[in-house]
GROMACS .gro file of C-alpha atoms in nm:
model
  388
    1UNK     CA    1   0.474  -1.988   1.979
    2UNK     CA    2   0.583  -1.603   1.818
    3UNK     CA    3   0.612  -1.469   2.200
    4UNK     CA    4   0.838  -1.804   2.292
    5UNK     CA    5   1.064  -1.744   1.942
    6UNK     CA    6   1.093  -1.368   2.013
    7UNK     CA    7   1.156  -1.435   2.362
    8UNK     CA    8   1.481  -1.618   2.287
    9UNK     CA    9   1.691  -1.387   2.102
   10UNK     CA   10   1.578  -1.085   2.336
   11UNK     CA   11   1.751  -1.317   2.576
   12UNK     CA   12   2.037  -1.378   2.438
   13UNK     CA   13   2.084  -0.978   2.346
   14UNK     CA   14   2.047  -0.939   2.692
   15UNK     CA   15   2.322  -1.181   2.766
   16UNK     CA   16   2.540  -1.046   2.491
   17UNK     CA   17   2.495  -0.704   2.671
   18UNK     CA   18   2.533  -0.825   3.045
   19UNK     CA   19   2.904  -0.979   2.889
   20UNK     CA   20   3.009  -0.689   2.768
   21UNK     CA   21   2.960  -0.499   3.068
   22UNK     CA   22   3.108  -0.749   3.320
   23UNK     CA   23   3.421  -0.793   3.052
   24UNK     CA   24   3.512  -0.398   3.038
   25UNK     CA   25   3.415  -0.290   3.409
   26UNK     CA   26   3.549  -0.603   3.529
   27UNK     CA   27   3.945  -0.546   3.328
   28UNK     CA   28   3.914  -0.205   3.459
   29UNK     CA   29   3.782  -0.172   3.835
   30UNK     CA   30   4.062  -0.427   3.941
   31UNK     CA   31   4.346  -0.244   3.788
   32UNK     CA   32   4.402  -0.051   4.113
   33UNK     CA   33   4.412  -0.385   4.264
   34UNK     CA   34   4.637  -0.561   4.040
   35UNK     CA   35   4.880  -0.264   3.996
   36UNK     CA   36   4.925  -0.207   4.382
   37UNK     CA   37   5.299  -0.320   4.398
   38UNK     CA   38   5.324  -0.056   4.081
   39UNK     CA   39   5.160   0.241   4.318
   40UNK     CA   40   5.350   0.167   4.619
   41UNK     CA   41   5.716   0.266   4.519
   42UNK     CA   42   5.587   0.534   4.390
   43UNK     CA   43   5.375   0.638   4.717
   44UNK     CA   44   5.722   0.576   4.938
   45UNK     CA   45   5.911   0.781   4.729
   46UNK     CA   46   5.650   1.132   4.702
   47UNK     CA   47   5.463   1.074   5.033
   48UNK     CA   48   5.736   0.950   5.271
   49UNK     CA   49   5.569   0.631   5.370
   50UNK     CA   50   5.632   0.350   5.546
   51UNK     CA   51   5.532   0.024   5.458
   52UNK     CA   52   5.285   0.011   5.718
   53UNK     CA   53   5.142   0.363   5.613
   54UNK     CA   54   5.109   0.162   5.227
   55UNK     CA   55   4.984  -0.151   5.384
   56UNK     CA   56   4.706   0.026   5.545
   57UNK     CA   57   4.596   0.211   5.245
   58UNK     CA   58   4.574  -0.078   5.041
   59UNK     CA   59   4.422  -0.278   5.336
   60UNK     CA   60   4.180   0.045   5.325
   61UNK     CA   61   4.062   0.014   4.952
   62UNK     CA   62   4.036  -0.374   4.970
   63UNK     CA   63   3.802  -0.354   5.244
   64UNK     CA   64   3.609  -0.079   5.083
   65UNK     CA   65   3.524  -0.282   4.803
   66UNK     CA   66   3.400  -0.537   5.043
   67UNK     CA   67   3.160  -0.277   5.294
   68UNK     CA   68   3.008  -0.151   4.963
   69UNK     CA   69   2.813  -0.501   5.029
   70UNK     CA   70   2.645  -0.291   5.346
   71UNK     CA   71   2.460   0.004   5.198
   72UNK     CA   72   2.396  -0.199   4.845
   73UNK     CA   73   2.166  -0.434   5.067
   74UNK     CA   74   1.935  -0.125   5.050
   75UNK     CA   75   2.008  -0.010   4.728
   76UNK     CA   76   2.071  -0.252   4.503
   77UNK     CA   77   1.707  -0.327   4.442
   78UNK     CA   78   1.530  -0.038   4.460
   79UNK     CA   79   1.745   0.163   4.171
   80UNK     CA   80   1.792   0.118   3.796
   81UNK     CA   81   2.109  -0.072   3.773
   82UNK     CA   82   2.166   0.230   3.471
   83UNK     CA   83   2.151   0.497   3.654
   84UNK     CA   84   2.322   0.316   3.965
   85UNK     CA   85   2.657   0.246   3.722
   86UNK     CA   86   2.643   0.591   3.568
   87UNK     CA   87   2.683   0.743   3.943
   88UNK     CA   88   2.888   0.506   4.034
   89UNK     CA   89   3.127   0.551   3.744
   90UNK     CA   90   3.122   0.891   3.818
   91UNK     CA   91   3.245   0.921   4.159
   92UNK     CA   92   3.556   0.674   4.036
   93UNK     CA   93   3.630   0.882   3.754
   94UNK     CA   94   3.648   1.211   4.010
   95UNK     CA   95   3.827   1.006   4.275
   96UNK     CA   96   4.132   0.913   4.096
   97UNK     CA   97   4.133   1.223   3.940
   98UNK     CA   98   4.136   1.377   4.317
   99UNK     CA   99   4.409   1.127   4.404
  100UNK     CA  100   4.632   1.266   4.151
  101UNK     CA  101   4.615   1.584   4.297
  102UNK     CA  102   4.627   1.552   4.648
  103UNK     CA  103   4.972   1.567   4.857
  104UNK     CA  104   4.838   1.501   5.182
  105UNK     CA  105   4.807   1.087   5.311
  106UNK     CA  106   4.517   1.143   5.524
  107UNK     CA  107   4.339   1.277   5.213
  108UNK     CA  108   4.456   1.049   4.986
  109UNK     CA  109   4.332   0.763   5.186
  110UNK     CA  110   4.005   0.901   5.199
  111UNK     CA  111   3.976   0.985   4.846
  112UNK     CA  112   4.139   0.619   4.830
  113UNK     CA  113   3.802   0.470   5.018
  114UNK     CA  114   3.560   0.672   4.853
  115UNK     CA  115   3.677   0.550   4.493
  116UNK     CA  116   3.677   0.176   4.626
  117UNK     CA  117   3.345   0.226   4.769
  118UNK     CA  118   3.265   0.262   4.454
  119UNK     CA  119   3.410   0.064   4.282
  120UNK     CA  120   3.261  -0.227   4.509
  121UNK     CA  121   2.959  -0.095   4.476
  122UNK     CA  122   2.962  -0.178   4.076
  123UNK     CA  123   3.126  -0.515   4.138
  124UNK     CA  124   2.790  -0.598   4.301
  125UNK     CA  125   2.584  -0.486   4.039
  126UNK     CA  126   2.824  -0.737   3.818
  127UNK     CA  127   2.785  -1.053   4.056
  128UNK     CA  128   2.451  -0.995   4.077
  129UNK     CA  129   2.392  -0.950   3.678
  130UNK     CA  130   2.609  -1.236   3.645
  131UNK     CA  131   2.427  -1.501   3.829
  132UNK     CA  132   2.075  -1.353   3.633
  133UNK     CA  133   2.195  -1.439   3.283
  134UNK     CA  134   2.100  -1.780   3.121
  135UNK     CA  135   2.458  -1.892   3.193
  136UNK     CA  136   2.618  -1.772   3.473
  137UNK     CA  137   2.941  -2.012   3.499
  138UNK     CA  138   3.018  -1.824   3.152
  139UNK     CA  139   2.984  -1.508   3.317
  140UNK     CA  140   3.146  -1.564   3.573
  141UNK     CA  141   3.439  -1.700   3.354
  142UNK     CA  142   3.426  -1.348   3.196
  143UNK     CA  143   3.407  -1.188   3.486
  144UNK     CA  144   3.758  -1.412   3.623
  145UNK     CA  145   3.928  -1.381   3.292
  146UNK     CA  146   3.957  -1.044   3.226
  147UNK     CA  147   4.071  -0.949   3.528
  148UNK     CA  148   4.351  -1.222   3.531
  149UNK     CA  149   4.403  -1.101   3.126
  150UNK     CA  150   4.467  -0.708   3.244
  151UNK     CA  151   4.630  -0.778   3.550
  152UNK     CA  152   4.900  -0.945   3.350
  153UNK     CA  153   4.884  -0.675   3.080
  154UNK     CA  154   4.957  -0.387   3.357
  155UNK     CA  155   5.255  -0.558   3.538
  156UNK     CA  156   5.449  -0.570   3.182
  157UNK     CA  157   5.322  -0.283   3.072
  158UNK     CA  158   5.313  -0.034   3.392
  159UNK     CA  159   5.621  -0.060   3.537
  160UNK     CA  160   5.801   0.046   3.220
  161UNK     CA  161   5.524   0.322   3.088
  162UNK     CA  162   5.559   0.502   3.417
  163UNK     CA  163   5.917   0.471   3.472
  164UNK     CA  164   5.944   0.823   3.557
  165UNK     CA  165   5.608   0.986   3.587
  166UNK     CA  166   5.473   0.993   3.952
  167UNK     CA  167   5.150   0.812   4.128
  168UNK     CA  168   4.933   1.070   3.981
  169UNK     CA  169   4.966   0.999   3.607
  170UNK     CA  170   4.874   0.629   3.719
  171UNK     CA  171   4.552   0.753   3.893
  172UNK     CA  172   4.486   0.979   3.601
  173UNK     CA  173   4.492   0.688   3.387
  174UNK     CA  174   4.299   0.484   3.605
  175UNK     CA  175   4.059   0.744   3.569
  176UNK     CA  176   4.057   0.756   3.190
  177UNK     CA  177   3.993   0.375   3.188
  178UNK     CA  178   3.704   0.452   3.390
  179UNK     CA  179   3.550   0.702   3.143
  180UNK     CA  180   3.577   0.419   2.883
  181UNK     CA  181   3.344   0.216   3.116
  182UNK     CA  182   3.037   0.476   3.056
  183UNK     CA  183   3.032   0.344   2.726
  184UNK     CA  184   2.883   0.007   2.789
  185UNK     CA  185   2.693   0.089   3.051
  186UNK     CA  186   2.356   0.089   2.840
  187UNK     CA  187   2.416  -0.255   2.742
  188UNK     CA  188   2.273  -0.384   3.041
  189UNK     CA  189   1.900  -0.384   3.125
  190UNK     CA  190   1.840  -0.143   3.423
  191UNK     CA  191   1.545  -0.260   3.557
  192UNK     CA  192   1.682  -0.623   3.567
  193UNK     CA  193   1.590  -0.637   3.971
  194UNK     CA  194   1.314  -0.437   3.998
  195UNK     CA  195   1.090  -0.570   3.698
  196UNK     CA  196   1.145  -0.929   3.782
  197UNK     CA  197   0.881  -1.183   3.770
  198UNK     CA  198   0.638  -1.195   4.059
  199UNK     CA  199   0.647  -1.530   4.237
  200UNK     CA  200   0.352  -1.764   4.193
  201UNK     CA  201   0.214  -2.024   4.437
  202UNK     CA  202   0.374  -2.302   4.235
  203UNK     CA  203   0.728  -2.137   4.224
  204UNK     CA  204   0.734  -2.004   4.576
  205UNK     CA  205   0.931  -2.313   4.717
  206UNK     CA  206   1.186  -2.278   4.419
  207UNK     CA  207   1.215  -1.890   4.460
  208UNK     CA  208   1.275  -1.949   4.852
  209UNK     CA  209   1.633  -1.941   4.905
  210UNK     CA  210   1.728  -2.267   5.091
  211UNK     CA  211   1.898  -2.134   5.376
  212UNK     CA  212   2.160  -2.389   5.488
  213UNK     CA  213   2.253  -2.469   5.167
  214UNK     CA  214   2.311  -2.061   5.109
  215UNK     CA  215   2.522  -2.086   5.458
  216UNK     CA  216   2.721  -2.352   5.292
  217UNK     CA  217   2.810  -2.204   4.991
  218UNK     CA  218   2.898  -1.858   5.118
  219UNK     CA  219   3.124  -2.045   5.350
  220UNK     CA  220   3.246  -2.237   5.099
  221UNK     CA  221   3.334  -1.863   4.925
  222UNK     CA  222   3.477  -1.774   5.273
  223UNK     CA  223   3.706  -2.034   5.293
  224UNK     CA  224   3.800  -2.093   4.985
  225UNK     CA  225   3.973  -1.714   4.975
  226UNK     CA  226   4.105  -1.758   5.305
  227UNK     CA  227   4.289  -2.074   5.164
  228UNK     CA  228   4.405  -1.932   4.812
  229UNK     CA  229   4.500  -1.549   4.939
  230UNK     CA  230   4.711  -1.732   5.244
  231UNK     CA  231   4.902  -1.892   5.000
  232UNK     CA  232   4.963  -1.704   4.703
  233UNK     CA  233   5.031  -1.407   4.906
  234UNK     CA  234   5.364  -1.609   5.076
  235UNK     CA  235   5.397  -1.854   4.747
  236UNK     CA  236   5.759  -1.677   4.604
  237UNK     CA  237   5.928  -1.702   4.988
  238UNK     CA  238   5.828  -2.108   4.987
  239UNK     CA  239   6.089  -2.204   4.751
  240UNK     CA  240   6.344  -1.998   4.887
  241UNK     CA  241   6.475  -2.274   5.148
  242UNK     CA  242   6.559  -2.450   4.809
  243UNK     CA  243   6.783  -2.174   4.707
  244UNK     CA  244   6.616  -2.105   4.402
  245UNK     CA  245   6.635  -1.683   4.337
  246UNK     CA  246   6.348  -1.466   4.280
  247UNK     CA  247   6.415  -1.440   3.919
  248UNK     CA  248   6.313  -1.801   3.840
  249UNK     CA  249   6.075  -1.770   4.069
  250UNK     CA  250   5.913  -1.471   3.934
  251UNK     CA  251   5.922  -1.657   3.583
  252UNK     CA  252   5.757  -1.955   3.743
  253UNK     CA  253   5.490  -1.704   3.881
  254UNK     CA  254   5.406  -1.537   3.515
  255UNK     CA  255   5.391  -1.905   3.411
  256UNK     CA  256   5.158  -2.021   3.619
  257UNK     CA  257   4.891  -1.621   3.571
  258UNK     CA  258   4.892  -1.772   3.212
  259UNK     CA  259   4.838  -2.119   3.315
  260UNK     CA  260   4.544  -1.917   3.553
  261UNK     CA  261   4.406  -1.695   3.250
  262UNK     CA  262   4.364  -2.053   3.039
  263UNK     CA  263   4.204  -2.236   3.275
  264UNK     CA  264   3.929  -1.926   3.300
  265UNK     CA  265   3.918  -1.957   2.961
  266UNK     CA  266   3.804  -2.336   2.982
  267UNK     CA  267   3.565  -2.284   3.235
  268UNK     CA  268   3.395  -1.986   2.996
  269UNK     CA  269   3.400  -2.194   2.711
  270UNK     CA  270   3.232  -2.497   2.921
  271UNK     CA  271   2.961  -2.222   3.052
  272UNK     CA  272   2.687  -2.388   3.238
  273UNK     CA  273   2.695  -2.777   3.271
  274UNK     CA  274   2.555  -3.065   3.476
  275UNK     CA  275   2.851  -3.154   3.533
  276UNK     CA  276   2.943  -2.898   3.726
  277UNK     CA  277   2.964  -3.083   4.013
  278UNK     CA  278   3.252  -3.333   3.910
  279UNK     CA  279   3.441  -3.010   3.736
  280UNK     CA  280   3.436  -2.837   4.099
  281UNK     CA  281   3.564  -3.168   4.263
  282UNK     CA  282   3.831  -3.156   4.045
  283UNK     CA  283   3.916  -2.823   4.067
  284UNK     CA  284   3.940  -2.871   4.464
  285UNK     CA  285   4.154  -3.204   4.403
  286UNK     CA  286   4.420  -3.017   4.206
  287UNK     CA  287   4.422  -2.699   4.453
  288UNK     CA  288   4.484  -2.985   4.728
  289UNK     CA  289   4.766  -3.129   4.542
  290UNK     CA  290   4.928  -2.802   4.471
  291UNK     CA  291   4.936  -2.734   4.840
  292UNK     CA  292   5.077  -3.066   4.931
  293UNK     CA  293   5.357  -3.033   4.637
  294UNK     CA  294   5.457  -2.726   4.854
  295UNK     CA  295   5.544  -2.853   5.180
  296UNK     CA  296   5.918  -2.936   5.274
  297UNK     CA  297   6.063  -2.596   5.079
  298UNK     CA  298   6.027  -2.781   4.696
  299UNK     CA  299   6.292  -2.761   4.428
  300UNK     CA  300   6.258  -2.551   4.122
  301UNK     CA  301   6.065  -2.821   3.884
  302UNK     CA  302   5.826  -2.943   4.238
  303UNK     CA  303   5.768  -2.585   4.312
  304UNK     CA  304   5.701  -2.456   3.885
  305UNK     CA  305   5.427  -2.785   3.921
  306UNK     CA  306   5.278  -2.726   4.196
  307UNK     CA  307   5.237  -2.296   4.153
  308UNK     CA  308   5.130  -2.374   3.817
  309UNK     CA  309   4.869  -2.612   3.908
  310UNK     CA  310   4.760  -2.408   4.194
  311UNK     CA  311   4.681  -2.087   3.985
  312UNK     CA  312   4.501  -2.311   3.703
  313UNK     CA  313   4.292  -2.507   3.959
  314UNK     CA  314   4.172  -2.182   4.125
  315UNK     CA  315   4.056  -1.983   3.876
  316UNK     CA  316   3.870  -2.270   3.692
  317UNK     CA  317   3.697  -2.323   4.027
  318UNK     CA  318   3.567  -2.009   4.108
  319UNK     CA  319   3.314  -1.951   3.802
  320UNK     CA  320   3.175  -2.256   3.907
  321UNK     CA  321   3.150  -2.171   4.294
  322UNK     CA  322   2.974  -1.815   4.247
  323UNK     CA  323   2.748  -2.012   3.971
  324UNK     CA  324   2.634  -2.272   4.279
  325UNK     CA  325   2.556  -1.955   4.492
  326UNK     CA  326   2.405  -1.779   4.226
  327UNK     CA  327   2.174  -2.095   4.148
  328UNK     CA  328   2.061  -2.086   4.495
  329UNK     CA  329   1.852  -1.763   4.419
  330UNK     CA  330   1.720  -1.510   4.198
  331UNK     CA  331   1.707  -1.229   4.390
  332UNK     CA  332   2.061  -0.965   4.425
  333UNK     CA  333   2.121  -1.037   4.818
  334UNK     CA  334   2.272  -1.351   4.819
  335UNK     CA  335   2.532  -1.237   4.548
  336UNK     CA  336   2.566  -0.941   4.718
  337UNK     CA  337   2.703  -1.145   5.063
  338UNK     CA  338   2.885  -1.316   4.859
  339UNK     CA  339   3.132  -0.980   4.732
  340UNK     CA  340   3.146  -0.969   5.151
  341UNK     CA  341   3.287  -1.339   5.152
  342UNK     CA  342   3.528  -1.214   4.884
  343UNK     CA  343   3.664  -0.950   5.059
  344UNK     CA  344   3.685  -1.073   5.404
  345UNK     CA  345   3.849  -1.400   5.280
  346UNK     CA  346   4.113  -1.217   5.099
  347UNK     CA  347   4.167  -0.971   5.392
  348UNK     CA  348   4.152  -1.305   5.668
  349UNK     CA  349   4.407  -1.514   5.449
  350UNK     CA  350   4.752  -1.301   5.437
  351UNK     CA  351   4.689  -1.213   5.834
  352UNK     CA  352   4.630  -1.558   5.930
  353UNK     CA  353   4.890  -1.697   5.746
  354UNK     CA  354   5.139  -1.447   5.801
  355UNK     CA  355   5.126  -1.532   6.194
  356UNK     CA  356   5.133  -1.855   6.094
  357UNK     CA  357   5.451  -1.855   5.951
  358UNK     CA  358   5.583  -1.600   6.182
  359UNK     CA  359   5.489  -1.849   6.514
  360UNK     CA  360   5.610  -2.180   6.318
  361UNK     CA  361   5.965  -1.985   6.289
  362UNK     CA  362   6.007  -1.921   5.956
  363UNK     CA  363   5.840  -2.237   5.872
  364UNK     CA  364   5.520  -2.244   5.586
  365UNK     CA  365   5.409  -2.602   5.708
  366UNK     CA  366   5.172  -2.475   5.962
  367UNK     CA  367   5.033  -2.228   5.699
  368UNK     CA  368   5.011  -2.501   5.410
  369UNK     CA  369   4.840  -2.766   5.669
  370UNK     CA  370   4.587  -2.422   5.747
  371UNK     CA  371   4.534  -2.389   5.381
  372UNK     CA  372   4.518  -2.755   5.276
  373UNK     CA  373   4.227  -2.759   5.535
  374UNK     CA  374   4.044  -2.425   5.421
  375UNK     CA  375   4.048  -2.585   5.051
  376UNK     CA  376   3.867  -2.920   5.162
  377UNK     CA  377   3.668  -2.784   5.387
  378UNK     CA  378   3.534  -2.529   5.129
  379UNK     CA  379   3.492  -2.863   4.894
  380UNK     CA  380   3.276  -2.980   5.115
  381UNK     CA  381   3.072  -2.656   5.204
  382UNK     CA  382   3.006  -2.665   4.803
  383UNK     CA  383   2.906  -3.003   4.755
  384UNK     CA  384   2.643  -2.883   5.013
  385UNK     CA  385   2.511  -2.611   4.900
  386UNK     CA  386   2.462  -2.767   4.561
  387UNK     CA  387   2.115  -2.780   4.433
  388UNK     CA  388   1.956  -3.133   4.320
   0.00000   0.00000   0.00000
């Protein structure tokens, strides 16, 4: 009776300290992400570059943070998450401080990889944690949130701040942010992996990760960011057929990050349900709609709809679809394949589309009809890999 009563609030201290590390390493290992159309006047104008030379760097650090899946499948277990964040941490905080000074591409982009190596390398330590606490939708919601809530901070704030300064006062701040991550990093419990509860007879079958349905959901993860970076990645040419400016449609796009950062909101709030299930369904049946209230170049009010459903249904799906792949497991690997899907789905999406578009003429129908598949078929893949 006293171990069950004292085992409850150690667990939700635990929680407590697993959110505040995914909330402040989450806001601030995506900033280099979020601010890369801040970064890249600023690399054409002191480096020269084209925008295939910028393409490829950022192309570069995105798939960085997705191989730092590779060498955590031997690490990730085997060291105190501590001690793993702490030298993690580190080598960010010295790579964007070696950004700034660097005036050579070549080793900018590796000093560019390094950092996002590890940078990756810490956002599998927080998928991981994430699925492990007592509600992982929740964290996951915190994990979606924060990074929609600074992304929208930096491009109002960025632009502006570093008017005149060049790329390495950004990276210098970058790497200031980082410092503040060291802070929380003892919240979380470091031997969360290594300590965990050997598996009895009885719980074997449970503890057994069900393979197919595991195949199914990290497809599901696959082609679900196929589907959503295809799209948003063209979303402000599609209206242009319509004659509507970029302007309006760059207010319809800050409309629909808020409608995005609310509807992560909602699913944190809801946290774990057993309804989780119908919420996904409906997620998926609004991402559908969005992409169908796209096709034949939409006017202003069709297009404002449909982006603004399409960002809201998105991000209130996703804490639910890591929670299904999270559920499927308790061990690190699974989470860990599923940063992989992350980063190979966003990396797949804006090349398939893009030569989409580009065969079709001009036209997005052929990339919408792509998508609109990609987003059912990842419905499905979900459904499967749900557990009874």
């Amino acid at each position: 009776m006293t171990s069950t009563a004292q085992a409850a609030p150690a667990s939700i201290a635990s929680d407590k300290g697993t959110y505040t590390y995914i909330t402040v390493f989450s806001a601030v290992l995506y900033t280099v992400l979020l601010i890369a159309p801040v970064i890249a006047g600023k690399l054409i104008e002191q480096f020269a570059l084209t925008p295939v030379q910028v393409g490829t760097l950022f192309s570069l650090e995105l798939g960085a943070f997705s191989l730092a899946t590779v060498p955590a499948y031997l690490w990730l277990r085997r060291m105190n998450l501590r001690t793993a964040s702490y030298l993690f941490t580190a080598v960010v905080i010295a790579g964007n401080v070696v950004s700034g000074f660097l005036d050579d591409f070549g080793l900018l982009m590796i000093a560019r990889v390094m950092t996002s190596l590890a940078a990756g390398s810490i956002t599998v330590i927080i998928l991981t944690l994430s699925g492990k606490t007592s509600n992982p939708s929740r964290a996951f919601g915190i994990f979606v949130v924060f990074q929609l809530a600074m992304g929208a901070l930096i491009l109002a704030v960025f632009p502006a701040l570093f008017a005149s300064a060049g790329v390495a006062a950004i990276y210098w701040t970058l790497a200031g942010l980082a410092v503040l991550c060291l802070l929380v990093v003892n919240r979380i419990d470091g031997e969360a992996l290594r300590t965990a509860a050997p598996v009895s007879a009885g719980a074997g079958a449970r503890e057994r990760v069900p393979v197919l349905k595991a195949a199914a959901g990290l497809a599901a993860v696959l082609l679900f960011y196929v589907a959503l970076s295809g799209v948003w990645s063209f979303i402000a040419q599609i209206p242009a057929g319509s004659g509507i400016d970029l302007s309006a449609t760059s207010l319809v796009l800050s409309v629909a990050t808020v409608a995005g950062i609310l509807s992560a909101l909602v699913a944190t709030a809801l946290g774990e349900t057993p309804r989780r299930r119908l919420y996904l369904v409906a997620g998926y049946a609004g991402m559908a709609v969005s992409i169908v209230l796209l096709f034949g170049a939409p006017a202003l009010i069709r297009f404002a709809i449909a982006a603004v459903i399409f960002k809201f249904a998105w991000t209130f799906i996703l804490p639910y679809l890591l929670s299904t792949l999270s559920s499927l497991s308790s061990g690190g690997h699974l989470m860990n394949t599923t940063n992989l899907m992350i980063g190979t789905g966003f990396s797949i999406g804006p090349i398939v589309s893009g030569a989409l578009i580009q065969s079709g003429g001009g036209s997005f129908t052929g990339m919408l009809i792509f998508a609109l598949t990609g987003v059912l078929a990842s419905c499905a893949f979900v459904l499967v890999a749900q557990r009874r």
